[in-house]
PDB file of C-alpha atoms and ligand atoms in Angstrom:
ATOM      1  CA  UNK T 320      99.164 155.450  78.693  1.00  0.00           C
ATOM      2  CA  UNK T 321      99.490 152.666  81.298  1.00  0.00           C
ATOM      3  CA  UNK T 322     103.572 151.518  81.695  1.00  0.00           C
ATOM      4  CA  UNK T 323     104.016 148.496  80.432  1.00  0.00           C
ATOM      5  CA  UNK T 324     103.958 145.704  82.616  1.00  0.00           C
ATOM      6  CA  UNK T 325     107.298 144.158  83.921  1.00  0.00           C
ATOM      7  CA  UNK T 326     109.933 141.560  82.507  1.00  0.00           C
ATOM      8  CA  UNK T 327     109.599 138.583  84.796  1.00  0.00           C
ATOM      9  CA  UNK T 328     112.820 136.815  84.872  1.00  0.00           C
ATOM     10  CA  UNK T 329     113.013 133.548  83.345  1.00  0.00           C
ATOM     11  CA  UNK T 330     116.219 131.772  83.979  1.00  0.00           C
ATOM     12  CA  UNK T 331     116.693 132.531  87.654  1.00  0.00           C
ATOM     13  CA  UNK T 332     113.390 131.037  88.480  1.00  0.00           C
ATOM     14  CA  UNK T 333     113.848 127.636  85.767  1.00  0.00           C
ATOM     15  CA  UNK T 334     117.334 126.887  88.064  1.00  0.00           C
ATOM     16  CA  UNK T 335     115.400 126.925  91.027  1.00  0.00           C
ATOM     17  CA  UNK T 336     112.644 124.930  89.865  1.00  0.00           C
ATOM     18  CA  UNK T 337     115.409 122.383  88.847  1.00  0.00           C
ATOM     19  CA  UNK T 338     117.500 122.414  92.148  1.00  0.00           C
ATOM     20  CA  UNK T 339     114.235 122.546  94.135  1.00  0.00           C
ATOM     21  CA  UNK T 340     113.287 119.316  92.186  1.00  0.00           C
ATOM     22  CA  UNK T 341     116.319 117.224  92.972  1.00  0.00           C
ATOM     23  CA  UNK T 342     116.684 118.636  96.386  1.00  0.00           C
ATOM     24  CA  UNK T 343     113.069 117.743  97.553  1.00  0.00           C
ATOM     25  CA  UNK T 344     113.156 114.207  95.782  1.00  0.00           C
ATOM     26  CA  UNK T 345     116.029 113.488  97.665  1.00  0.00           C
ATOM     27  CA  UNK T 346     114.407 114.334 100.702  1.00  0.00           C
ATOM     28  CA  UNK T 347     111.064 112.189  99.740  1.00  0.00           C
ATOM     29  CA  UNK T 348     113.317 109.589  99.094  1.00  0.00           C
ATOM     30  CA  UNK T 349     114.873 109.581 102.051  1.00  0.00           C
ATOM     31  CA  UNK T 350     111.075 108.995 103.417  1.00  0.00           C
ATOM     32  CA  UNK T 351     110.481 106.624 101.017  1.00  0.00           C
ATOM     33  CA  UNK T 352     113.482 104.280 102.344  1.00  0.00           C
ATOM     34  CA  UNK T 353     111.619 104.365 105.602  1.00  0.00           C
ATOM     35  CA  UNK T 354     107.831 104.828 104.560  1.00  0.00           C
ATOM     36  CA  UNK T 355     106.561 102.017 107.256  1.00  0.00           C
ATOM     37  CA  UNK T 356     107.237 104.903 109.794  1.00  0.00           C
ATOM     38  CA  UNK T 357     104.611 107.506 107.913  1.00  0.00           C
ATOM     39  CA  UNK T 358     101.426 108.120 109.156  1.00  0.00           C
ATOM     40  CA  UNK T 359      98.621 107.773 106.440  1.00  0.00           C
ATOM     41  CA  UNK T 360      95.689 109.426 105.628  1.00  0.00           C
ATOM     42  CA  UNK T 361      92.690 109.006 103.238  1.00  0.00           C
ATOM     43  CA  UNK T 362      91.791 111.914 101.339  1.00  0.00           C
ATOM     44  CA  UNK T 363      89.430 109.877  98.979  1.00  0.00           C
ATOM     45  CA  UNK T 364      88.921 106.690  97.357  1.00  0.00           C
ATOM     46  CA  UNK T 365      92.022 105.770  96.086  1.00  0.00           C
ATOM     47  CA  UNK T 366      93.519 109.004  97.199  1.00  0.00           C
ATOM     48  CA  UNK T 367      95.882 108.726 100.280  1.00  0.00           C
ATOM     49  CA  UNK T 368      98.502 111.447 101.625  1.00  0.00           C
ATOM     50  CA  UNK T 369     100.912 110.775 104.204  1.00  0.00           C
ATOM     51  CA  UNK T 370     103.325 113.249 106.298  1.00  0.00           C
ATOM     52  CA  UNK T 371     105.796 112.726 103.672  1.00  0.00           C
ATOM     53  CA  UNK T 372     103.655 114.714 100.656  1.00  0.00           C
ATOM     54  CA  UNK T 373     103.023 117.433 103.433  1.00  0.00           C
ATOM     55  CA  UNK T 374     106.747 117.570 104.435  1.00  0.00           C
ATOM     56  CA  UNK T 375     107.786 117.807 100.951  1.00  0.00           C
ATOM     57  CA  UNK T 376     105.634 120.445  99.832  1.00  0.00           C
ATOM     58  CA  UNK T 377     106.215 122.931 103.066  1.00  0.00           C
ATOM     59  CA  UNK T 378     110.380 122.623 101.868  1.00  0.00           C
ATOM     60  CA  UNK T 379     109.412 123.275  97.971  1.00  0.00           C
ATOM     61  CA  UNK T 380     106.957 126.152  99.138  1.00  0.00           C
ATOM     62  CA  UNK T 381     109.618 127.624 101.852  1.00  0.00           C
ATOM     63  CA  UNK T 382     112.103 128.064  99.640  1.00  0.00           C
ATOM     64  CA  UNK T 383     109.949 129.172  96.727  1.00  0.00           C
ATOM     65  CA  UNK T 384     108.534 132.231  98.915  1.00  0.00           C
ATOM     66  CA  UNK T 385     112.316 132.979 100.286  1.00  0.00           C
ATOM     67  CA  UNK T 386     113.566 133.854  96.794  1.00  0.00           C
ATOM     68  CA  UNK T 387     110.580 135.039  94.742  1.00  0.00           C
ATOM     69  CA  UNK T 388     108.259 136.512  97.841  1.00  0.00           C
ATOM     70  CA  UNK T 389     105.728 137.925  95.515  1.00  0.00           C
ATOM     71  CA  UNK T 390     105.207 134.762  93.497  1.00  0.00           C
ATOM     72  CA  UNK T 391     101.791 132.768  94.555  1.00  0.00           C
ATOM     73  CA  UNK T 392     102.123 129.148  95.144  1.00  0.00           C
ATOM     74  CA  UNK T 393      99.679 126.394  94.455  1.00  0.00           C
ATOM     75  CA  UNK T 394     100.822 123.019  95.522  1.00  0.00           C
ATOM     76  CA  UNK T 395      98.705 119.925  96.238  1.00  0.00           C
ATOM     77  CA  UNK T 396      98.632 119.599  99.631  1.00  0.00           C
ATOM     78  CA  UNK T 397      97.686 123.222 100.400  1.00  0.00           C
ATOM     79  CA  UNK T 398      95.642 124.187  97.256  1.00  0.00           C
ATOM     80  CA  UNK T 399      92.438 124.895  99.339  1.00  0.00           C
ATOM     81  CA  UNK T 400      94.409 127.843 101.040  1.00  0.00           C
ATOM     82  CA  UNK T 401      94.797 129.097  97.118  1.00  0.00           C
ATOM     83  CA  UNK T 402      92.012 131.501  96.501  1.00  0.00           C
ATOM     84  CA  UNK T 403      89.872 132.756  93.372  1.00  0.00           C
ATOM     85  CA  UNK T 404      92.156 135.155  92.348  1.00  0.00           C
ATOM     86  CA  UNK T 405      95.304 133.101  92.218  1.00  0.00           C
ATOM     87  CA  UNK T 406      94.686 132.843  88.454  1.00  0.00           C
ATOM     88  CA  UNK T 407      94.924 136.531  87.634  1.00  0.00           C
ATOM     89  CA  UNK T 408      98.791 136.553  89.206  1.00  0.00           C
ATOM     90  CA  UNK T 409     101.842 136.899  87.431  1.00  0.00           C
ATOM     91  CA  UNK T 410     103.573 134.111  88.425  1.00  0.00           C
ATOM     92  CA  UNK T 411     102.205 130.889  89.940  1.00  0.00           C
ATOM     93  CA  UNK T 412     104.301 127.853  90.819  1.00  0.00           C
ATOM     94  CA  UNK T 413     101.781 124.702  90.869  1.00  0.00           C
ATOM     95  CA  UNK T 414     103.722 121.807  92.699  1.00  0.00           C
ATOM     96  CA  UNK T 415     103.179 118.276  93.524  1.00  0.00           C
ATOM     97  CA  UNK T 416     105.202 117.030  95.960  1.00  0.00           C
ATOM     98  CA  UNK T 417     104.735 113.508  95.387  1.00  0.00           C
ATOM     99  CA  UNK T 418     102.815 112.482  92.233  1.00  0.00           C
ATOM    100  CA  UNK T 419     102.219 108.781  92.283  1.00  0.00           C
ATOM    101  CA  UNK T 420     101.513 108.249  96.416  1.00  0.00           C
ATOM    102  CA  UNK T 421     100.105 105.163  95.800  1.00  0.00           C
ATOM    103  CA  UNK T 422     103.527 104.152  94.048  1.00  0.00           C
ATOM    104  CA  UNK T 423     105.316 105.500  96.720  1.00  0.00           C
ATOM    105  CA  UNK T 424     103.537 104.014  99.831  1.00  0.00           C
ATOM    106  CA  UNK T 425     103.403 100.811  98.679  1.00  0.00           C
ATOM    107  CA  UNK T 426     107.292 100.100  97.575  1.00  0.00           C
ATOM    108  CA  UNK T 427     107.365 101.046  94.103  1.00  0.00           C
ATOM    109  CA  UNK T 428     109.493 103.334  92.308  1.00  0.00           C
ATOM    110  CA  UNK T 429     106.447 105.223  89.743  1.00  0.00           C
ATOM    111  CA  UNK T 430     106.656 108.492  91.687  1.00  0.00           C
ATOM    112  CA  UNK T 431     108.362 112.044  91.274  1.00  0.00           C
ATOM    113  CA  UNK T 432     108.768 115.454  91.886  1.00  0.00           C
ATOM    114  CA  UNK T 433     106.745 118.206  89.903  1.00  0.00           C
ATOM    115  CA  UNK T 434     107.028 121.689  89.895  1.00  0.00           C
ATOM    116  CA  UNK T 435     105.698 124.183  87.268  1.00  0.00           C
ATOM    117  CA  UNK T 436     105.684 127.901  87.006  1.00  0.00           C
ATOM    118  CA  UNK T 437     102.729 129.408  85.195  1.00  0.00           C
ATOM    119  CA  UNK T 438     104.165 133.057  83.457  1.00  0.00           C
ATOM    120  CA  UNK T 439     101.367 135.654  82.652  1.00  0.00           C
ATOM    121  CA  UNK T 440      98.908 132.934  81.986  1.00  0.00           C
ATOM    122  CA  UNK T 441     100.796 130.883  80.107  1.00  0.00           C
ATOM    123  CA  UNK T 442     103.024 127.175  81.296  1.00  0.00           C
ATOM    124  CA  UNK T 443     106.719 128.463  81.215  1.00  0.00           C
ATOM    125  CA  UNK T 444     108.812 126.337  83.097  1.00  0.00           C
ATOM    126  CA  UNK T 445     108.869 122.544  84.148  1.00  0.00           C
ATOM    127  CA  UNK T 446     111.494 120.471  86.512  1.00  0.00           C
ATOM    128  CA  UNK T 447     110.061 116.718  86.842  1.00  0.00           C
ATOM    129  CA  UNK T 448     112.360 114.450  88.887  1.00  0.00           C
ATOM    130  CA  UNK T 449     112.369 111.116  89.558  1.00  0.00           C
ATOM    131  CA  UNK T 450     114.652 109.708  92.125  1.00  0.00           C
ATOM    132  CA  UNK T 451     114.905 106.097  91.436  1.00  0.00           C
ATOM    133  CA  UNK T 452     116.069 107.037  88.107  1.00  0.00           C
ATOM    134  CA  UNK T 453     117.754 109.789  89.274  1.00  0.00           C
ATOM    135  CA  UNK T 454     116.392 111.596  86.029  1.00  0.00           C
ATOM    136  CA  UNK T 455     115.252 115.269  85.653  1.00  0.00           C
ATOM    137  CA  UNK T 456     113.095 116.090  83.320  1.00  0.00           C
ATOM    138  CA  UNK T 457     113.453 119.815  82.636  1.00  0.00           C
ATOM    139  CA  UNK T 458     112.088 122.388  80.108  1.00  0.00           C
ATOM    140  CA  UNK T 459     111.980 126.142  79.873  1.00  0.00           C
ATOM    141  CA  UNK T 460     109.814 128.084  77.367  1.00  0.00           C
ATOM    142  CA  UNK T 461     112.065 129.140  74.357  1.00  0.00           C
ATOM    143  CA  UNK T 462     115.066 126.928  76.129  1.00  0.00           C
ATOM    144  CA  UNK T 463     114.488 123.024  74.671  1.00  0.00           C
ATOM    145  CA  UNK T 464     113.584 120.126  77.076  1.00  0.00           C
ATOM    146  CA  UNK T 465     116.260 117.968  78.104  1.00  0.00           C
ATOM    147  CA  UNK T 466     116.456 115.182  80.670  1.00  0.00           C
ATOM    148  CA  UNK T 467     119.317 115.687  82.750  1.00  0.00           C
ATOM    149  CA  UNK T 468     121.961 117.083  80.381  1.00  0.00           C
ATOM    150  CA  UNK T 469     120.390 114.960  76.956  1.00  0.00           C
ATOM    151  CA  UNK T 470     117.620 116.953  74.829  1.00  0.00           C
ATOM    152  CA  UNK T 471     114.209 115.519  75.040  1.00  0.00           C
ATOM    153  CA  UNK T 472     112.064 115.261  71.489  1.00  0.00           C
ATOM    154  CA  UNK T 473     108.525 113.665  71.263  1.00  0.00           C
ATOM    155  CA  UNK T 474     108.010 110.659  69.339  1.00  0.00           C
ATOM    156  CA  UNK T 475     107.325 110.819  65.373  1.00  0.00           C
ATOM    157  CA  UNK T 476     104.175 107.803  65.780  1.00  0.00           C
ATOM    158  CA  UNK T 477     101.511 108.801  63.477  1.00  0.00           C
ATOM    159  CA  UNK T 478      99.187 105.721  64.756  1.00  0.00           C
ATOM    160  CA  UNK T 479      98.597 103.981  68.117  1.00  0.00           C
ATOM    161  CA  UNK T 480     100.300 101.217  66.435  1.00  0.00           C
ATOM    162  CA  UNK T 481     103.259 102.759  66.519  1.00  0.00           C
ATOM    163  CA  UNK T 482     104.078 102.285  70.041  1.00  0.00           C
ATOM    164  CA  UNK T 483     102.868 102.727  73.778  1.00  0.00           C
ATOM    165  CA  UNK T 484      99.927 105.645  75.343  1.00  0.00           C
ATOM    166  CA  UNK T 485     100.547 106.603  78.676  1.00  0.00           C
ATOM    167  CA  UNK T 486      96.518 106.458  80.614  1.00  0.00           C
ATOM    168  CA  UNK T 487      95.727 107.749  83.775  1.00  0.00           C
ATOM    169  CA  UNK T 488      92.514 107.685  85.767  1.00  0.00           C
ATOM    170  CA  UNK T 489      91.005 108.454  89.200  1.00  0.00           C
ATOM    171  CA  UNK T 490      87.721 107.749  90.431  1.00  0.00           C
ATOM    172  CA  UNK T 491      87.217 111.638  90.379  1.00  0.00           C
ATOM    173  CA  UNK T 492      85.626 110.468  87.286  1.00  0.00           C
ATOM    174  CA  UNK T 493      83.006 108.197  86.171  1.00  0.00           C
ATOM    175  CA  UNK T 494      83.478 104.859  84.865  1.00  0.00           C
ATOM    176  CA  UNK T 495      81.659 105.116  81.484  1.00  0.00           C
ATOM    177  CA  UNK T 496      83.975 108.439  80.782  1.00  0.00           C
ATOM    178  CA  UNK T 497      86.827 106.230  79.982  1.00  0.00           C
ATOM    179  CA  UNK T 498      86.028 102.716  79.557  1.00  0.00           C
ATOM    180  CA  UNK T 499      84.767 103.092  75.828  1.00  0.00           C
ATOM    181  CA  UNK T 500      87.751 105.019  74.888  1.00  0.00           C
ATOM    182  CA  UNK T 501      89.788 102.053  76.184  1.00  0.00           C
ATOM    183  CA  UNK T 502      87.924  99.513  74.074  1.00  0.00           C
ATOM    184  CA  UNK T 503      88.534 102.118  70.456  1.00  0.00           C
ATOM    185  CA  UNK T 504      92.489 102.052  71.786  1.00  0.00           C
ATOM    186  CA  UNK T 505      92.666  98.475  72.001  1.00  0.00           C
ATOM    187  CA  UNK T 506      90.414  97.501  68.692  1.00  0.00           C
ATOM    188  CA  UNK T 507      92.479  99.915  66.748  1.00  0.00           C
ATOM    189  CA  UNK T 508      95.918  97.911  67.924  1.00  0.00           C
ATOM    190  CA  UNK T 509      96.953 100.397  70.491  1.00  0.00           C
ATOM    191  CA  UNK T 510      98.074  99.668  73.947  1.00  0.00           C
ATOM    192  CA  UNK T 511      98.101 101.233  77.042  1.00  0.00           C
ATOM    193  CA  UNK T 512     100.284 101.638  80.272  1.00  0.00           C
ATOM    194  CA  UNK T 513      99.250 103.513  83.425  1.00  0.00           C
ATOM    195  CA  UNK T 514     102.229 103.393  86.076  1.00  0.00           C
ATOM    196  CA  UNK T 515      99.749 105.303  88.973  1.00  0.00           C
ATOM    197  CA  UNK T 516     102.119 108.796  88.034  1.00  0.00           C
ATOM    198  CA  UNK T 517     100.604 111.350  85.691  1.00  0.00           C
ATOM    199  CA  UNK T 518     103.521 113.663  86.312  1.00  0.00           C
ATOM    200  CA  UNK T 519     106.199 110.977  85.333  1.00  0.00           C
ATOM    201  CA  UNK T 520     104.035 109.409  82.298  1.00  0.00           C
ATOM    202  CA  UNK T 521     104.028 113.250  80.773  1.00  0.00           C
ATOM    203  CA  UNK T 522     107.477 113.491  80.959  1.00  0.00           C
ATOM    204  CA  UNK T 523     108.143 110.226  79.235  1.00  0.00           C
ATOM    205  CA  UNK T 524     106.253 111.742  76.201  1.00  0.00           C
ATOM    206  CA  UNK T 525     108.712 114.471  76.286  1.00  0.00           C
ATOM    207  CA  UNK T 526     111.282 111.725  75.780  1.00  0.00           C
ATOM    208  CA  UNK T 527     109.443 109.631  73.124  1.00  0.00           C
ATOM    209  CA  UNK T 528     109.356 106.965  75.577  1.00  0.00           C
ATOM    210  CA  UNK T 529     105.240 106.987  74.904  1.00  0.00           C
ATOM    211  CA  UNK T 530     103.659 108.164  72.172  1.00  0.00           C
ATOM    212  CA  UNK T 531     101.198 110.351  73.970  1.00  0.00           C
ATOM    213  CA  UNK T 532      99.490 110.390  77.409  1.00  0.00           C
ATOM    214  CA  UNK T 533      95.557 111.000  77.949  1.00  0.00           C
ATOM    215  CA  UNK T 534      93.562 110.998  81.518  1.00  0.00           C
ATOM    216  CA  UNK T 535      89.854 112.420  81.266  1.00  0.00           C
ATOM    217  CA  UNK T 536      90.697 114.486  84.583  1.00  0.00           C
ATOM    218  CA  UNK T 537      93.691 115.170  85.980  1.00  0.00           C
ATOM    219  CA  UNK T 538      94.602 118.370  88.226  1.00  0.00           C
ATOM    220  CA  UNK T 539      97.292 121.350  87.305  1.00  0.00           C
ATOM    221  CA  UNK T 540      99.511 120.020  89.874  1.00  0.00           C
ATOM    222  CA  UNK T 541      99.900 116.566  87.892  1.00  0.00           C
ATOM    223  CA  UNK T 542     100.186 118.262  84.770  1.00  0.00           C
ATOM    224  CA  UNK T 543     101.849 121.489  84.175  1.00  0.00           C
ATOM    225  CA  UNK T 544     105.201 120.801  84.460  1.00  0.00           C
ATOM    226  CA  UNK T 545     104.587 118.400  82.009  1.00  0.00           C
ATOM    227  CA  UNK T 546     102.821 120.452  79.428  1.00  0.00           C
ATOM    228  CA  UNK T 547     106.084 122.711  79.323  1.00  0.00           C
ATOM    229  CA  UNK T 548     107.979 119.565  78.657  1.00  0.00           C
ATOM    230  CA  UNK T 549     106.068 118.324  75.798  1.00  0.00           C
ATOM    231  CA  UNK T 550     105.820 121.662  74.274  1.00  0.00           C
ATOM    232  CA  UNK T 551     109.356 121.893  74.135  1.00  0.00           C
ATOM    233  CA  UNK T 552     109.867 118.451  73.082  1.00  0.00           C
ATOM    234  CA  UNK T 553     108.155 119.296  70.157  1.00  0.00           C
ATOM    235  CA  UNK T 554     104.931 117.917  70.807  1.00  0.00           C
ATOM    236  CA  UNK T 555     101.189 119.039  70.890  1.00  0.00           C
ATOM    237  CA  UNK T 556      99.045 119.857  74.097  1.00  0.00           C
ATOM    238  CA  UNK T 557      95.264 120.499  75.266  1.00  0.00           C
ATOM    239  CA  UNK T 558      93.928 123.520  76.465  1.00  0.00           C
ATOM    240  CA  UNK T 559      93.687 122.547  79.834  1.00  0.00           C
ATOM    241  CA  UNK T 560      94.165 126.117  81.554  1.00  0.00           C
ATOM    242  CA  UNK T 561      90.841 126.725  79.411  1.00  0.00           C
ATOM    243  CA  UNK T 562      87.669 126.918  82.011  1.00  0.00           C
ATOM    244  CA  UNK T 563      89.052 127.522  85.142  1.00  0.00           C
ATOM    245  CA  UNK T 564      91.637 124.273  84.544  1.00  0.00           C
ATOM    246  CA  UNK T 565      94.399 125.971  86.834  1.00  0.00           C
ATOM    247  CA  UNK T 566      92.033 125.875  89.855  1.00  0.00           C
ATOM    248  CA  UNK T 567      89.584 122.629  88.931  1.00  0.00           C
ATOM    249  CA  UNK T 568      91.343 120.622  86.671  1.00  0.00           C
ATOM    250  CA  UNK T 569      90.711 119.492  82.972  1.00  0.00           C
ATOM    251  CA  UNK T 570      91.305 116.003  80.746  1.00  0.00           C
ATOM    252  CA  UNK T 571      94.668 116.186  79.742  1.00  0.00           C
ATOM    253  CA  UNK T 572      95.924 114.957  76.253  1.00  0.00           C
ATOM    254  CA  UNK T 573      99.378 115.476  74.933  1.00  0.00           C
ATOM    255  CA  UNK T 574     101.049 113.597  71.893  1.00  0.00           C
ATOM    256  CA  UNK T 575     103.931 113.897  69.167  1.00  0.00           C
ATOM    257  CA  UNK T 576     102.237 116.117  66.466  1.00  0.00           C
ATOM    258  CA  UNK T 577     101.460 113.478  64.383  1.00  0.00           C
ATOM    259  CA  UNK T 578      99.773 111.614  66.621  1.00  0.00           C
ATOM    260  CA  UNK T 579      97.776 114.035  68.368  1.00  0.00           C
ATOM    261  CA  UNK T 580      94.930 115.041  66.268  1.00  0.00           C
ATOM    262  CA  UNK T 581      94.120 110.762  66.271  1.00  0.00           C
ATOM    263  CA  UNK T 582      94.601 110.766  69.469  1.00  0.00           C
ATOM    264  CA  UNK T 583      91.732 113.270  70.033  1.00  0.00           C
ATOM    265  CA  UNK T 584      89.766 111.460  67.684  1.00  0.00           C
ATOM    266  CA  UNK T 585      89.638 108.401  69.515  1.00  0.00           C
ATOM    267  CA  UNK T 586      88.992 109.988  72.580  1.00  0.00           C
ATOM    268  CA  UNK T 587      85.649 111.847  71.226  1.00  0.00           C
ATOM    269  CA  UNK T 588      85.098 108.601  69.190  1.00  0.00           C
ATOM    270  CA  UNK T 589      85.381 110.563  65.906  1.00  0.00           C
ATOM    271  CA  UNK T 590      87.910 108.335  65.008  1.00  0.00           C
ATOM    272  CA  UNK T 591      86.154 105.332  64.357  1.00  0.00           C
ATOM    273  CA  UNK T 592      81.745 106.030  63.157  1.00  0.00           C
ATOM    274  CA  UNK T 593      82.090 105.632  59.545  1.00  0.00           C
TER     275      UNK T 593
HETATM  276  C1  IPD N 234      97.605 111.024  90.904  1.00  0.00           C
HETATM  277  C2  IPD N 234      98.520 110.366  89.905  1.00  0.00           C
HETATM  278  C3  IPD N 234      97.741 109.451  89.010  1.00  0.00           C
HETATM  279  C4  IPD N 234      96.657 110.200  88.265  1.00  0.00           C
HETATM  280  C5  IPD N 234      95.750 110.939  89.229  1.00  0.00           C
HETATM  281  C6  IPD N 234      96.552 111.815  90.187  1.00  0.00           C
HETATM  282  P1  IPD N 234      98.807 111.559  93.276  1.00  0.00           P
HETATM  283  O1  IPD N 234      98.307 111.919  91.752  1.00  0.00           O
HETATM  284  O2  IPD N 234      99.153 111.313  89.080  1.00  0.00           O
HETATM  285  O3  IPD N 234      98.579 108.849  88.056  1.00  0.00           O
HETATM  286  O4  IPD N 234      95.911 109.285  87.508  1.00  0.00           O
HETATM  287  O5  IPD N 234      94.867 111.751  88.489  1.00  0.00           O
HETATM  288  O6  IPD N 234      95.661 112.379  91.135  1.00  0.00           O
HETATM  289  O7  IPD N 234      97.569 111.380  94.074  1.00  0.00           O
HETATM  290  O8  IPD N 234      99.602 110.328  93.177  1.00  0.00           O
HETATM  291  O9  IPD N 234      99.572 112.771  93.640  1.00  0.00           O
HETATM  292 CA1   CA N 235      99.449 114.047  91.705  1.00  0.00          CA
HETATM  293 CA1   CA N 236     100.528 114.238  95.080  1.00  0.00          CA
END
């Protein structure tokens, strides 16, 4: 018989994710009060980078591999150094060091912090911080979701009428993948915000400050923080580690439970043919 495989430890690694968090918004922040100095790339349309994101992520990533050496590490800015088999390991912290660049580039205050740790498959831990609000958004599996010391709980809307969806889109995807679900949204009395930070619209589901969140491709550097805090907020998430997600992305949909299965409705258009 093969020994079973052993305990990773929890707690030790959710405090780090957490201090790690703070430690490298305040740092981006920093960069932020003095971004006309930062040298700016183009990754893509609509996509930028700057020395800032890069900065940030080689401090997260240092101090990741000084206390947990064996863990793997998938961040943003690096991911094309991740290879195939990064999926099959044991622990995996996925990090963006500055979701919502745009945001941050250009003077306004939609960006944050996100770091996730993936445990044996599965989206354990999740520190989101935002620095102009100086709120972290924090979760643990089995351990609640709080924003900085107040517990987090998903909104109880049971129709898009009920209050605000969180939408996110990048020209990674086409036009006409998107568009019509906006039109169902809006003719069914919903409405829509999209502050240009995936990471930080997530984590205001967690807190019931929108009723859900839906982009038709996001990557697991955006996201999987998040999908730790909305499962322990009490809410209802996608598959999106399903087909390779970790390493190519997936849509994203989370919601409050009774939302959610509407939410997916309107998406596939299900919602609204008879
Ligand atoms: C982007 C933001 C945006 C989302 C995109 C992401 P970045 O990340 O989260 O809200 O719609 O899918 O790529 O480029 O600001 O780190
Ligand atoms: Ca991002
Ligand atoms: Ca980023």
């Amino acid at each position: 018989m093969s020994e079973p495989a052993a305990k990773i430890e929890l707690d030790e690694r959710y405090t780090l994710a957490c201090t790690l968090a703070r430690e490298a918004g305040q740092r981006a922040m920093a960069m932020w009060r003095n971004r006309d100095a930062l040298k700016v790339e183009h990754k893509g349309l609509q996509d930028v980078v700057s020395a800032a994101d890069r900065e940030v992520e080689t401090i997260v990533r240092a101090a990741v591999k000084a206390a947990f050496p064996a863990d793997a590490f998938l961040g943003e800015e690096t991911a094309g150094e991740a290879g195939e088999g990064i999926a099959q390991e044991r622990v995996v912290w996925v990090v963006d060091p500055i979701d919502g660049t745009s945001c941050f580039l250009n003077g306004m205050h939609a960006w944050c912090v996100s770091i996730g740790v993936l445990i044996d498959g599965e989206p354990a831990i999740g520190a989101v911080y935002d620095p102009n609000s100086d709120e972290l958004f924090h979760a643990a599996r089995g351990r609640g979701a709080w924003v900085n010391s107040s517990p987090m709980r998903t909104s109880d809307a049971s129709s898009v009428r009920d209050g605000v969806l969180g939408v996110g889109f990048s020209h990674r995807v086409k036009t006409d993948a998107f568009v019509p679900f906006l039109e169902r949204l809006l003719t069914q009395g919903g409405m829509f915000v999209r502050n240009g930070s995936g990471a930080l619209m997530i984590a205001y589901v967690a807190a019931g400050r929108l009723i859900g969140y839906y982009e038709p491709h996001i990557n697991s550097w955006d996201c999987l923080a998040g999908l730790v805090l909305v499962r322990e907020a009490g809410g209802t998430v996608n598959d999106f580690l399903a087909r390779r997600g970790l390493l190519n992305g997936n849509p994203v949909i989370v919601a409050g439970q009774g939302l959610y299965p509407k939410l997916v409705g309107l998406i596939d258009g299900t919602c609204c043919t008879q």
